[in-house]
mmCIF file with all atom_site columns, C-alpha atoms in Angstrom:
data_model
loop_
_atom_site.group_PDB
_atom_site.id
_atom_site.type_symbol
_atom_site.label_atom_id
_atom_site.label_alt_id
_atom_site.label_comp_id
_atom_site.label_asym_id
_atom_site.label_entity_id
_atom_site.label_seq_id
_atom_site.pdbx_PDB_ins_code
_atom_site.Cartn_x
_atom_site.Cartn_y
_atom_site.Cartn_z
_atom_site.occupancy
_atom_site.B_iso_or_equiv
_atom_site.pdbx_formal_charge
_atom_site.auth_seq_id
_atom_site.auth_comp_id
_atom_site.auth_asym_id
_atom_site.auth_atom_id
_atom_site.pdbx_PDB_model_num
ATOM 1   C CA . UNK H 1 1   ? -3.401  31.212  -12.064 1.00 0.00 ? 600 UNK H CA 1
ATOM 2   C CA . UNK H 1 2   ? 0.607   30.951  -11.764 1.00 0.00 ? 601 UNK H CA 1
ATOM 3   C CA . UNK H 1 3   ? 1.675   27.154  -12.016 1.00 0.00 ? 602 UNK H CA 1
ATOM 4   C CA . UNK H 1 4   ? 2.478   25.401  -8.734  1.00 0.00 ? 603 UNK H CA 1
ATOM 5   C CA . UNK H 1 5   ? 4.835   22.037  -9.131  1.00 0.00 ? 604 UNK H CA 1
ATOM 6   C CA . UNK H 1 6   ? 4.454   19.180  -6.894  1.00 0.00 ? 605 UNK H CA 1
ATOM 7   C CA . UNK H 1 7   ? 7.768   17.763  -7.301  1.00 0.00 ? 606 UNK H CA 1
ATOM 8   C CA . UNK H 1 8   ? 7.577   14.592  -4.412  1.00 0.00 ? 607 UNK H CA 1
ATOM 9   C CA . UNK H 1 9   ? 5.148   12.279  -4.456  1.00 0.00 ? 608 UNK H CA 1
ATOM 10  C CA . UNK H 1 10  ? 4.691   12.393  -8.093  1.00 0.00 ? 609 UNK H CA 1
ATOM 11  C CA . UNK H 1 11  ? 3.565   9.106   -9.535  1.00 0.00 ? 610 UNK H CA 1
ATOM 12  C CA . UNK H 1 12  ? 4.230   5.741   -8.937  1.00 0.00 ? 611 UNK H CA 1
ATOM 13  C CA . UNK H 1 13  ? 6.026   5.653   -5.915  1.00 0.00 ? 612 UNK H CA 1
ATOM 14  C CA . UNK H 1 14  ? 5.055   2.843   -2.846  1.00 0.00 ? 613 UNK H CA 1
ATOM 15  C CA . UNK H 1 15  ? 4.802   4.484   0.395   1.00 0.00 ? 614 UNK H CA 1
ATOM 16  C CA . UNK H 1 16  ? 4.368   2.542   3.187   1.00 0.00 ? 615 UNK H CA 1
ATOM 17  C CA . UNK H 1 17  ? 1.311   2.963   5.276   1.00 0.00 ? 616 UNK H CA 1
ATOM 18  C CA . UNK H 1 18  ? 2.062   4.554   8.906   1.00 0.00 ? 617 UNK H CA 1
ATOM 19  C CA . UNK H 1 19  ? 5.488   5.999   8.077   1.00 0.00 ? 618 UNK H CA 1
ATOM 20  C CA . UNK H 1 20  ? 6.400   9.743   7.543   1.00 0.00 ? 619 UNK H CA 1
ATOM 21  C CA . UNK H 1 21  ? 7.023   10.943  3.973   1.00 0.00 ? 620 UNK H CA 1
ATOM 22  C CA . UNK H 1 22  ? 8.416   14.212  2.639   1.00 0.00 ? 621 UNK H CA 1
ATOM 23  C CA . UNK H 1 23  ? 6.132   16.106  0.384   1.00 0.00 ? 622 UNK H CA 1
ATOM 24  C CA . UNK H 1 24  ? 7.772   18.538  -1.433  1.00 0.00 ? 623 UNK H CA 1
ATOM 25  C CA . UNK H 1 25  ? 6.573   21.401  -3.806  1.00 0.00 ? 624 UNK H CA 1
ATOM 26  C CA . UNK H 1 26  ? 7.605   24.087  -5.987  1.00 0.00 ? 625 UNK H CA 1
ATOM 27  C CA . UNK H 1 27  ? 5.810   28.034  -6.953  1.00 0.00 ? 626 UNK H CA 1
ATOM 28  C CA . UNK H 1 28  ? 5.860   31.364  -7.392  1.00 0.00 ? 627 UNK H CA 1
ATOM 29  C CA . UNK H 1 29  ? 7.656   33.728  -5.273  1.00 0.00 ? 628 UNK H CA 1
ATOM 30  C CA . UNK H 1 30  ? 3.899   35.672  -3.894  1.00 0.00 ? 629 UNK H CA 1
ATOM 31  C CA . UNK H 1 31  ? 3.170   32.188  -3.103  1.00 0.00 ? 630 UNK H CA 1
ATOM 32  C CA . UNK H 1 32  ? 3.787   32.239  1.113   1.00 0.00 ? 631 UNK H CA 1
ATOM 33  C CA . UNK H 1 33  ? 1.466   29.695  2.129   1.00 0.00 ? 632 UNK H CA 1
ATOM 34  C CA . UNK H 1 34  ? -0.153  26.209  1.270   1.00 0.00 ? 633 UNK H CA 1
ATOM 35  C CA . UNK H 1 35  ? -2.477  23.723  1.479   1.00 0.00 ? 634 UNK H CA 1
ATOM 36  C CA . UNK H 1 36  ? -1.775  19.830  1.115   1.00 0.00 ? 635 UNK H CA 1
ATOM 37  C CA . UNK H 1 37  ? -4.453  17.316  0.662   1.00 0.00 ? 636 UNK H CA 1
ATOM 38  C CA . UNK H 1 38  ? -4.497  13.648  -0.227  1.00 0.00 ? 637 UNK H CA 1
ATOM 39  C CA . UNK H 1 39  ? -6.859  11.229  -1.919  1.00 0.00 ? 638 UNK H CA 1
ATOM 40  C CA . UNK H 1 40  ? -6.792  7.719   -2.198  1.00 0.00 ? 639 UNK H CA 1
ATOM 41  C CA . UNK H 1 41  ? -9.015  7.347   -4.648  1.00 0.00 ? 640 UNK H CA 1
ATOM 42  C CA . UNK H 1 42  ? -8.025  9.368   -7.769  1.00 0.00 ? 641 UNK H CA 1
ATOM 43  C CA . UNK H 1 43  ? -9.270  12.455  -6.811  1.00 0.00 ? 642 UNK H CA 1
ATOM 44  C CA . UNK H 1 44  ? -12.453 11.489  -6.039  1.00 0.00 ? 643 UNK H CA 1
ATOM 45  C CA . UNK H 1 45  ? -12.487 12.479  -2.645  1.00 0.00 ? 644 UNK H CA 1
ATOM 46  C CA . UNK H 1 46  ? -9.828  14.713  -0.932  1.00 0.00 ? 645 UNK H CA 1
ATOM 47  C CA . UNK H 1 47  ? -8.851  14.924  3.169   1.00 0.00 ? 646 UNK H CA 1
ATOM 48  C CA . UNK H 1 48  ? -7.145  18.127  4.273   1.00 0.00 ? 647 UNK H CA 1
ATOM 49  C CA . UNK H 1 49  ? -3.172  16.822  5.197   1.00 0.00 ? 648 UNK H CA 1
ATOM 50  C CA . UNK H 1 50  ? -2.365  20.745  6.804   1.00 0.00 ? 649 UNK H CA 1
ATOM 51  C CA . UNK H 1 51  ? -3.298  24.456  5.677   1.00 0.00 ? 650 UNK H CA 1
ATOM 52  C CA . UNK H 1 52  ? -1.246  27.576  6.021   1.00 0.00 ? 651 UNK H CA 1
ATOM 53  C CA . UNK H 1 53  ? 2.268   25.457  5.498   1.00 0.00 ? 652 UNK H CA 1
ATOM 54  C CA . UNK H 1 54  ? 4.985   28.337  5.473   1.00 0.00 ? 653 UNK H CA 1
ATOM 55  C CA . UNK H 1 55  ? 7.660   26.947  3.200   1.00 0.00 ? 654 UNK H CA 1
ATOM 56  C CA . UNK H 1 56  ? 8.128   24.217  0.947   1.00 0.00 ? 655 UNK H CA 1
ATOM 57  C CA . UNK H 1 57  ? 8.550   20.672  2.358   1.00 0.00 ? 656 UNK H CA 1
ATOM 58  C CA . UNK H 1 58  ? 6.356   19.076  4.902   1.00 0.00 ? 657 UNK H CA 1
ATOM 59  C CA . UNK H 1 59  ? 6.446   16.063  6.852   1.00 0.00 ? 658 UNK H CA 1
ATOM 60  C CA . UNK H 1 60  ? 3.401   13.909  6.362   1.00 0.00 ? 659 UNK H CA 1
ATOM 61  C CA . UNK H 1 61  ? 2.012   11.011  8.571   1.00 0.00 ? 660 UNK H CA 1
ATOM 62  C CA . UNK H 1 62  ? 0.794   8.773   5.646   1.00 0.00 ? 661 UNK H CA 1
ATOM 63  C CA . UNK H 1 63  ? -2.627  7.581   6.389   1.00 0.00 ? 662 UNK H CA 1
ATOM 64  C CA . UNK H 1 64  ? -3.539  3.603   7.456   1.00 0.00 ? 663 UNK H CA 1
ATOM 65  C CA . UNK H 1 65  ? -6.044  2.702   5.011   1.00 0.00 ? 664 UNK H CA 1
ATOM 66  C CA . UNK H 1 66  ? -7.769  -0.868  5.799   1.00 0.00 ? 665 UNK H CA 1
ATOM 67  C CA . UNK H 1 67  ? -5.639  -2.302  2.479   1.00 0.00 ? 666 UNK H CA 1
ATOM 68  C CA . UNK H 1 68  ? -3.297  -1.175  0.130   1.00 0.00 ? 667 UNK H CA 1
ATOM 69  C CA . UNK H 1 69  ? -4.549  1.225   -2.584  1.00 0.00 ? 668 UNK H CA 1
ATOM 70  C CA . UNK H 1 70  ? -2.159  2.438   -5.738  1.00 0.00 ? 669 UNK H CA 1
ATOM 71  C CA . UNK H 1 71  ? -4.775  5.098   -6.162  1.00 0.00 ? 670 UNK H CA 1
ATOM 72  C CA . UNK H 1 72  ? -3.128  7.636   -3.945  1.00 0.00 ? 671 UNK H CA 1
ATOM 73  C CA . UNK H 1 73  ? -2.767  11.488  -4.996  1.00 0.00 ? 672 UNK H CA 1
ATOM 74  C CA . UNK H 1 74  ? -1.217  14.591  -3.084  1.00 0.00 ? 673 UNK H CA 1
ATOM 75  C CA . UNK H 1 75  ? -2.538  17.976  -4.568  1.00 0.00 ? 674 UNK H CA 1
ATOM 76  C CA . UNK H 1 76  ? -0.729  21.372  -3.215  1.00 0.00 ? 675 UNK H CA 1
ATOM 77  C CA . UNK H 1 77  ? -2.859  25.124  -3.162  1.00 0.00 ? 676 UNK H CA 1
ATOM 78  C CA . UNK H 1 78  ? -0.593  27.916  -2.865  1.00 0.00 ? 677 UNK H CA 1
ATOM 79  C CA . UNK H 1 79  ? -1.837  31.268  -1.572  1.00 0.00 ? 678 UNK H CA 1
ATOM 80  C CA . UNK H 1 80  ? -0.616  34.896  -1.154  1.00 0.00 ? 679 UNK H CA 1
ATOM 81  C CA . UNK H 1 81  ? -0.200  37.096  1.277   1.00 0.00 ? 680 UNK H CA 1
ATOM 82  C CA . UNK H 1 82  ? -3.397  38.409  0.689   1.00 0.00 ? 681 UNK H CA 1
ATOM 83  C CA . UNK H 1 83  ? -5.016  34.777  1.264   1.00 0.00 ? 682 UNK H CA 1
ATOM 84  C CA . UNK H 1 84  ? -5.705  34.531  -2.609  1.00 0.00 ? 683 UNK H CA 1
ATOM 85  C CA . UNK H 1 85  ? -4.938  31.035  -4.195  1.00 0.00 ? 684 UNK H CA 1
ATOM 86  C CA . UNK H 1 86  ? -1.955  31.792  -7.085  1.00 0.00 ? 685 UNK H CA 1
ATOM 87  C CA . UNK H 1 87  ? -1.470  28.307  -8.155  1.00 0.00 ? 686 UNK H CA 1
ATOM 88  C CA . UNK H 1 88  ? -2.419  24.108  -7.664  1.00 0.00 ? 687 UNK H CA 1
ATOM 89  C CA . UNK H 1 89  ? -0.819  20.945  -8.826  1.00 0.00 ? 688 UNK H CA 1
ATOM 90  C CA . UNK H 1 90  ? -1.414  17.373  -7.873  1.00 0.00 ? 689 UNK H CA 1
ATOM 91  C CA . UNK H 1 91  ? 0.781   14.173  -8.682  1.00 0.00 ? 690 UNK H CA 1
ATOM 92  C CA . UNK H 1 92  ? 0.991   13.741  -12.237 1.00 0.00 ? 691 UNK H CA 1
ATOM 93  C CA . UNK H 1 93  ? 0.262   9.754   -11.785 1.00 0.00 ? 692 UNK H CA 1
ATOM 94  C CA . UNK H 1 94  ? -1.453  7.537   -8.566  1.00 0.00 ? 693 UNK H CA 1
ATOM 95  C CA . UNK H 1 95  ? 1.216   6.551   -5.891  1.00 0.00 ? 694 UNK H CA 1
ATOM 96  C CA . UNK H 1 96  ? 1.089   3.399   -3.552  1.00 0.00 ? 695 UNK H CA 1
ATOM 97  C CA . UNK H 1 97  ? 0.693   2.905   0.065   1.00 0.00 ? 696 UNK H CA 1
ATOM 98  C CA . UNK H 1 98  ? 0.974   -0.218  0.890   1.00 0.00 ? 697 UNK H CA 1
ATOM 99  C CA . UNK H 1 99  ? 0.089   -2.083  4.316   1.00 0.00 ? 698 UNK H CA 1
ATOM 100 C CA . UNK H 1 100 ? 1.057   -5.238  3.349   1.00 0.00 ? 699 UNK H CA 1
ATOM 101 C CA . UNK H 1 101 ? 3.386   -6.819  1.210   1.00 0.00 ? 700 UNK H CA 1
ATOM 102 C CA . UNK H 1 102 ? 4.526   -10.177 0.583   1.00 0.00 ? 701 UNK H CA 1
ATOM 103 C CA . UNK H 1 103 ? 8.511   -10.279 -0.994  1.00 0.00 ? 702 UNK H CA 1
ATOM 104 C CA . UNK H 1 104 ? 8.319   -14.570 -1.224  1.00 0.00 ? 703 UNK H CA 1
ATOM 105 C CA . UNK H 1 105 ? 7.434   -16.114 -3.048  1.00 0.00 ? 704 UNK H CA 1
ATOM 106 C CA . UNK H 1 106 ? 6.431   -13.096 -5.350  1.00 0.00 ? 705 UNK H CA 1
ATOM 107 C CA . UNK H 1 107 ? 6.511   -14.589 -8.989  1.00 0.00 ? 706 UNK H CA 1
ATOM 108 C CA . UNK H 1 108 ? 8.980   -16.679 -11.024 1.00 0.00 ? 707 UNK H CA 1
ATOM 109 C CA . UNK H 1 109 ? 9.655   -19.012 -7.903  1.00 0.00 ? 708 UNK H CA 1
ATOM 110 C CA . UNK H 1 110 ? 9.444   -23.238 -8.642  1.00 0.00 ? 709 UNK H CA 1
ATOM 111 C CA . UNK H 1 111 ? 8.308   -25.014 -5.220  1.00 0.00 ? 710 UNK H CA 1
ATOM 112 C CA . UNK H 1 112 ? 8.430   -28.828 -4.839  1.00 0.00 ? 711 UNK H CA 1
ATOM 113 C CA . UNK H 1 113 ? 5.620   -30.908 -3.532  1.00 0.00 ? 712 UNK H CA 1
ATOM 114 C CA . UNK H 1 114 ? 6.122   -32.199 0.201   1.00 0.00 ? 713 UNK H CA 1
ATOM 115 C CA . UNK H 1 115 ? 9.223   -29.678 0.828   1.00 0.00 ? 714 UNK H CA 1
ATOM 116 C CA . UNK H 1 116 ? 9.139   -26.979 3.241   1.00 0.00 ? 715 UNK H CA 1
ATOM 117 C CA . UNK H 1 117 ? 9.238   -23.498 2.004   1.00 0.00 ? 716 UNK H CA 1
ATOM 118 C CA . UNK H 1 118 ? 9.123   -19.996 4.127   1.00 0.00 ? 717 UNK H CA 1
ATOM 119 C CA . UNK H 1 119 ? 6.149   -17.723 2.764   1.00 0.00 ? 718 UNK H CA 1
ATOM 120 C CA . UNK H 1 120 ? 7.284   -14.091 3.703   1.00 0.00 ? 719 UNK H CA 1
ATOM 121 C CA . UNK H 1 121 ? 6.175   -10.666 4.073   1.00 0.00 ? 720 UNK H CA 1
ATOM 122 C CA . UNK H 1 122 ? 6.505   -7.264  5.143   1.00 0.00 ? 721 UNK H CA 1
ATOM 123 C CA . UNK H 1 123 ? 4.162   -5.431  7.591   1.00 0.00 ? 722 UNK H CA 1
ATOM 124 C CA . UNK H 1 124 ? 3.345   -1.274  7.919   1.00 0.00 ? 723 UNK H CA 1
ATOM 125 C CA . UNK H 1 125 ? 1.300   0.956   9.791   1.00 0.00 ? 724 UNK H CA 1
ATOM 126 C CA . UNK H 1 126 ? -2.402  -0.940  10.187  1.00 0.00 ? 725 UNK H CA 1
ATOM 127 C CA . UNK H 1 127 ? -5.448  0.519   10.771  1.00 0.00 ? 726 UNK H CA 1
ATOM 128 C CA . UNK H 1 128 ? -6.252  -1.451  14.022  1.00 0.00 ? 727 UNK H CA 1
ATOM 129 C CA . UNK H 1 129 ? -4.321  -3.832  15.655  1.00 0.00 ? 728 UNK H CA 1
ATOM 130 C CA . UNK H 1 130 ? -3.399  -7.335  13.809  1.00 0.00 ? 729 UNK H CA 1
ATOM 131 C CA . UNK H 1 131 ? -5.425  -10.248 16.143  1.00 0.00 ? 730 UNK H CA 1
ATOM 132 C CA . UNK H 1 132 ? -4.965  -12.688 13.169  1.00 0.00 ? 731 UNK H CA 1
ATOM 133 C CA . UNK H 1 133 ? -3.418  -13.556 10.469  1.00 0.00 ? 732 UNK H CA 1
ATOM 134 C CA . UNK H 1 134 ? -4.851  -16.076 7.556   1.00 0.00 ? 733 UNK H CA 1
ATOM 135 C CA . UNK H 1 135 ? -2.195  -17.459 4.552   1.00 0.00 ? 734 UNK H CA 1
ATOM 136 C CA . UNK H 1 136 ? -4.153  -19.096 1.510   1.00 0.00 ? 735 UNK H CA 1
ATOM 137 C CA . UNK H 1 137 ? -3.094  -20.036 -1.590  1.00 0.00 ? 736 UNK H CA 1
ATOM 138 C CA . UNK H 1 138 ? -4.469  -21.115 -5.371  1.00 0.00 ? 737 UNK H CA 1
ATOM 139 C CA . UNK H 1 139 ? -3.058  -23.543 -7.761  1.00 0.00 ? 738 UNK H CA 1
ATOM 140 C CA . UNK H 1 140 ? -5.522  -21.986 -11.095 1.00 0.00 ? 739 UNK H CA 1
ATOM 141 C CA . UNK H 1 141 ? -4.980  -18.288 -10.664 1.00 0.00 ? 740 UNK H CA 1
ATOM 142 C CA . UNK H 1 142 ? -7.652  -17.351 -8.396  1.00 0.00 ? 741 UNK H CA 1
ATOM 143 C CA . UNK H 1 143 ? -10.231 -19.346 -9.193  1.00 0.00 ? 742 UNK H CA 1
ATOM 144 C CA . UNK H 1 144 ? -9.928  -21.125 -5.741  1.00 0.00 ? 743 UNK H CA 1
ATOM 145 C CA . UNK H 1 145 ? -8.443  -20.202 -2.375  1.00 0.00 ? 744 UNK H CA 1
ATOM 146 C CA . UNK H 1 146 ? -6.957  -23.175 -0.046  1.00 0.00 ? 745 UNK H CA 1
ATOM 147 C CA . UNK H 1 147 ? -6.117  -21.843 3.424   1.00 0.00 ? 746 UNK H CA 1
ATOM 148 C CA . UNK H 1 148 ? -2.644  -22.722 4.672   1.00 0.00 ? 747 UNK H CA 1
ATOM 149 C CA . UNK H 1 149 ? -3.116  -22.060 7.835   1.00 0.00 ? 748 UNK H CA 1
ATOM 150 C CA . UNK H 1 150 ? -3.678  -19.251 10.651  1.00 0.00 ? 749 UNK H CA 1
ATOM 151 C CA . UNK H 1 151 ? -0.904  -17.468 13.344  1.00 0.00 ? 750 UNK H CA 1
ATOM 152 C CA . UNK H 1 152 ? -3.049  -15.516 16.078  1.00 0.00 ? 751 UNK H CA 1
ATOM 153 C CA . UNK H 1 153 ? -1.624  -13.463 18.420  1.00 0.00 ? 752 UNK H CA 1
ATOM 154 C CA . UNK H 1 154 ? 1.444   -11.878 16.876  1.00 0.00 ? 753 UNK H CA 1
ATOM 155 C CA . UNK H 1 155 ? 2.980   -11.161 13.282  1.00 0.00 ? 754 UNK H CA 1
ATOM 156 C CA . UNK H 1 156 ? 6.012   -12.813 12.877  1.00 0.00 ? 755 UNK H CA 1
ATOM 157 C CA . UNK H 1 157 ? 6.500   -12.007 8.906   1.00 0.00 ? 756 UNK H CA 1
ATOM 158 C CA . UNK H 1 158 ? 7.181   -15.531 7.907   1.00 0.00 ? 757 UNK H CA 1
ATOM 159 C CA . UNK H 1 159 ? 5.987   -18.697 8.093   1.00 0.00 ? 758 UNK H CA 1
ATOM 160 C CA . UNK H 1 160 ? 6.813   -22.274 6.883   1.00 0.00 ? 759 UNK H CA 1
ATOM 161 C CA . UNK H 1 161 ? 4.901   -23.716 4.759   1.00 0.00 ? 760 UNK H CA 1
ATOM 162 C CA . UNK H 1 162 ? 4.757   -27.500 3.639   1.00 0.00 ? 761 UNK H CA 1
ATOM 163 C CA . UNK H 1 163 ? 4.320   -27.467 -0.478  1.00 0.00 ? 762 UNK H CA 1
ATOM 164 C CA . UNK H 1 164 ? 1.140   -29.401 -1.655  1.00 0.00 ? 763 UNK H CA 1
ATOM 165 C CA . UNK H 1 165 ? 1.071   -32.722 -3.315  1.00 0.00 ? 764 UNK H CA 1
ATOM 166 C CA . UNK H 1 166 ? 0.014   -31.688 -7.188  1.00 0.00 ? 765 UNK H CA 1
ATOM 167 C CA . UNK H 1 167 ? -0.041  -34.697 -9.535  1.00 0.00 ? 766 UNK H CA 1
ATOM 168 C CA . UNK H 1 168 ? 1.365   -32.470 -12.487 1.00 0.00 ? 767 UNK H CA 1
ATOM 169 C CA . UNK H 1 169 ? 3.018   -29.289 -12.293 1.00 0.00 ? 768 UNK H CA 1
ATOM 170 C CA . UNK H 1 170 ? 1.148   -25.891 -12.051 1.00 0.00 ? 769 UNK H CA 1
ATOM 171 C CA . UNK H 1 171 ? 2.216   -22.509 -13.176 1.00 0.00 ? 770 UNK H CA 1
ATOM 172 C CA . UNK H 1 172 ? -0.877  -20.156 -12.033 1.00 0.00 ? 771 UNK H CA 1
ATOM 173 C CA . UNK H 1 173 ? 0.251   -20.174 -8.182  1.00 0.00 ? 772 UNK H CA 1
ATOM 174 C CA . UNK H 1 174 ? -0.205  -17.602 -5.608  1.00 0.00 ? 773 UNK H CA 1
ATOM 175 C CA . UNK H 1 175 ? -0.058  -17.360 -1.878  1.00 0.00 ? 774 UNK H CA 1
ATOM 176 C CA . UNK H 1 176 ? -2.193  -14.491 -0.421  1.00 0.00 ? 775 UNK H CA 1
ATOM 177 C CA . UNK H 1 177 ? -1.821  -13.102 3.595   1.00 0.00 ? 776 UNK H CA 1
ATOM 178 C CA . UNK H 1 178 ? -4.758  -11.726 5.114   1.00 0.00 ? 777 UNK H CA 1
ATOM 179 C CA . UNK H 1 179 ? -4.436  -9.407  8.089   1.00 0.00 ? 778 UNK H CA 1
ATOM 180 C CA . UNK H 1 180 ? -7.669  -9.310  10.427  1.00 0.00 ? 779 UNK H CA 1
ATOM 181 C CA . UNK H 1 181 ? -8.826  -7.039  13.858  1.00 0.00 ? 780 UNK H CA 1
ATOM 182 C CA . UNK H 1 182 ? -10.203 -8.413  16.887  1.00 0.00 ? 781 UNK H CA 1
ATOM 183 C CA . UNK H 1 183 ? -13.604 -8.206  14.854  1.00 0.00 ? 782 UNK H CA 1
ATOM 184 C CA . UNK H 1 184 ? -12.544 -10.732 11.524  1.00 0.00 ? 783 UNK H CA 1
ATOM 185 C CA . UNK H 1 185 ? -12.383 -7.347  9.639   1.00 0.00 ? 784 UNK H CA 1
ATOM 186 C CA . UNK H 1 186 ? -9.633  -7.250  7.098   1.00 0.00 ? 785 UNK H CA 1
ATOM 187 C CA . UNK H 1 187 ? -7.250  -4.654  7.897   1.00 0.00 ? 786 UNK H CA 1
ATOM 188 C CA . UNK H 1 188 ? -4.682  -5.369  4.801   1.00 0.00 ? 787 UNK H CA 1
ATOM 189 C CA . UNK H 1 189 ? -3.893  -8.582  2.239   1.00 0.00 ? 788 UNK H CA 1
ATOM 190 C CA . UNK H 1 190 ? -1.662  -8.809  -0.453  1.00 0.00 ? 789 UNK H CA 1
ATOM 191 C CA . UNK H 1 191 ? -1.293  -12.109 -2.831  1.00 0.00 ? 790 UNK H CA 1
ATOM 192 C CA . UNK H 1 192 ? 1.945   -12.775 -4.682  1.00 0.00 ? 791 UNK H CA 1
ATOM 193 C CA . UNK H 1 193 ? 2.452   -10.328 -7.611  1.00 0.00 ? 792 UNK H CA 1
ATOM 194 C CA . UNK H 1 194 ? 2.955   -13.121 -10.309 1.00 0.00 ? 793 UNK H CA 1
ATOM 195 C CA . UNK H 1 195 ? 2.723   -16.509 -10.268 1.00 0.00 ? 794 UNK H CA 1
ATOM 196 C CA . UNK H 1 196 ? 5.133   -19.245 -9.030  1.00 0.00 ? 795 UNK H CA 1
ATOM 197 C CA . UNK H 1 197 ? 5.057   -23.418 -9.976  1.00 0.00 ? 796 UNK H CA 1
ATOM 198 C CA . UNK H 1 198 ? 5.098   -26.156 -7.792  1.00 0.00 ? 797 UNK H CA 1
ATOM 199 C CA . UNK H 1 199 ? 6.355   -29.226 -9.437  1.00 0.00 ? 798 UNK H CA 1
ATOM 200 C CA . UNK H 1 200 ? 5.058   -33.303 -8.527  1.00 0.00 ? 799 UNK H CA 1
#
């Protein structure tokens, strides 16, 4: 089989969910017409994106999964005239999409007790419509969740939150937002990529 070259997505990209992304391949000249699939799980399973593509860039609709996975994979099939396949490639590492993701604090941050401080984040295509929205956070690294509070109704990407009291400083903090449908079903969370202190 002659090669094929997947040249966009590749590997480690973040693609937000919802939005429309340019896949873009490379092959053989008796290669006239392709096949794109996605997984989101390795390569585990794969869902048809669109067969008998003429050319070699094509505008996907990048799916809404219910949370954001970095185990995303495109894989082209080209065929020729004659409908036989001539060559395959896939990414040569997972991509992201990502649904959710907060930019603040994200890591490296040092909160005081009792001031206020605005927890933000950053919103793409969901699966369902957002009906709620819950904002924890831990002071131990995950061991336990406190809930900050909840916003219903609408998703206004930030919120103001009043630092806890700690008695001596922590270093293993996170905030996490959760994302829910009419039904309590999470439909995309993210926590804070590394930790952040909070100081007496």
């Amino acid at each position: 089989i002659l090669s094929m070259w997947l040249i966009n997505p590749n590997g480690v990209e973040t693609i937000p969910s919802g939005s429309t992304y340019t896949i873009e391949w490379d092959g053989p000249a008796k290669a006239v017409k392709f096949k794109l699939q996605y997984s989101l799980n390795k390569g585990k399973d794969w869902k048809t994106i669109k067969k008998g593509i003429v050319g070699k860039t094509y505008n996907w609709q990048v799916p809404k999964p219910n949370k954001s996975t970095n185990k995303c994979l495109v894989k082209v099939t080209g065929y020729n005239a004659s409908g036989k396949k001539v060559g395959v490639d896939k990414s040569n590492a997972p991509f992201k999409i990502e649904v959710i993701t907060i930019t603040s604090p994200n890591g490296g941050e040092t909160l005081t007790s009792g001031n206020p401080y605005n927890i933000k984040w950053d919103t793409y295509g969901t699966k369902k419509p957002i009906f709620k929205i819950l904002l924890k956070y831990t002071i131990n690294g995950g061991k336990k969740w406190l809930t900050i509070g909840t916003i219903k109704g609408n998703n206004p990407g930030t919120y103001q939150w009043t630092v806890p009291a700690v008695s001596a400083a922590k270093n293993k903090c996170k905030v996490m937002v959760q994302l829910k449908d009419k039904k309590g079903k999470s439909i995309g969370s993210d926590a804070s990529d590394g930790y952040f202190g909070i100081e007496p």
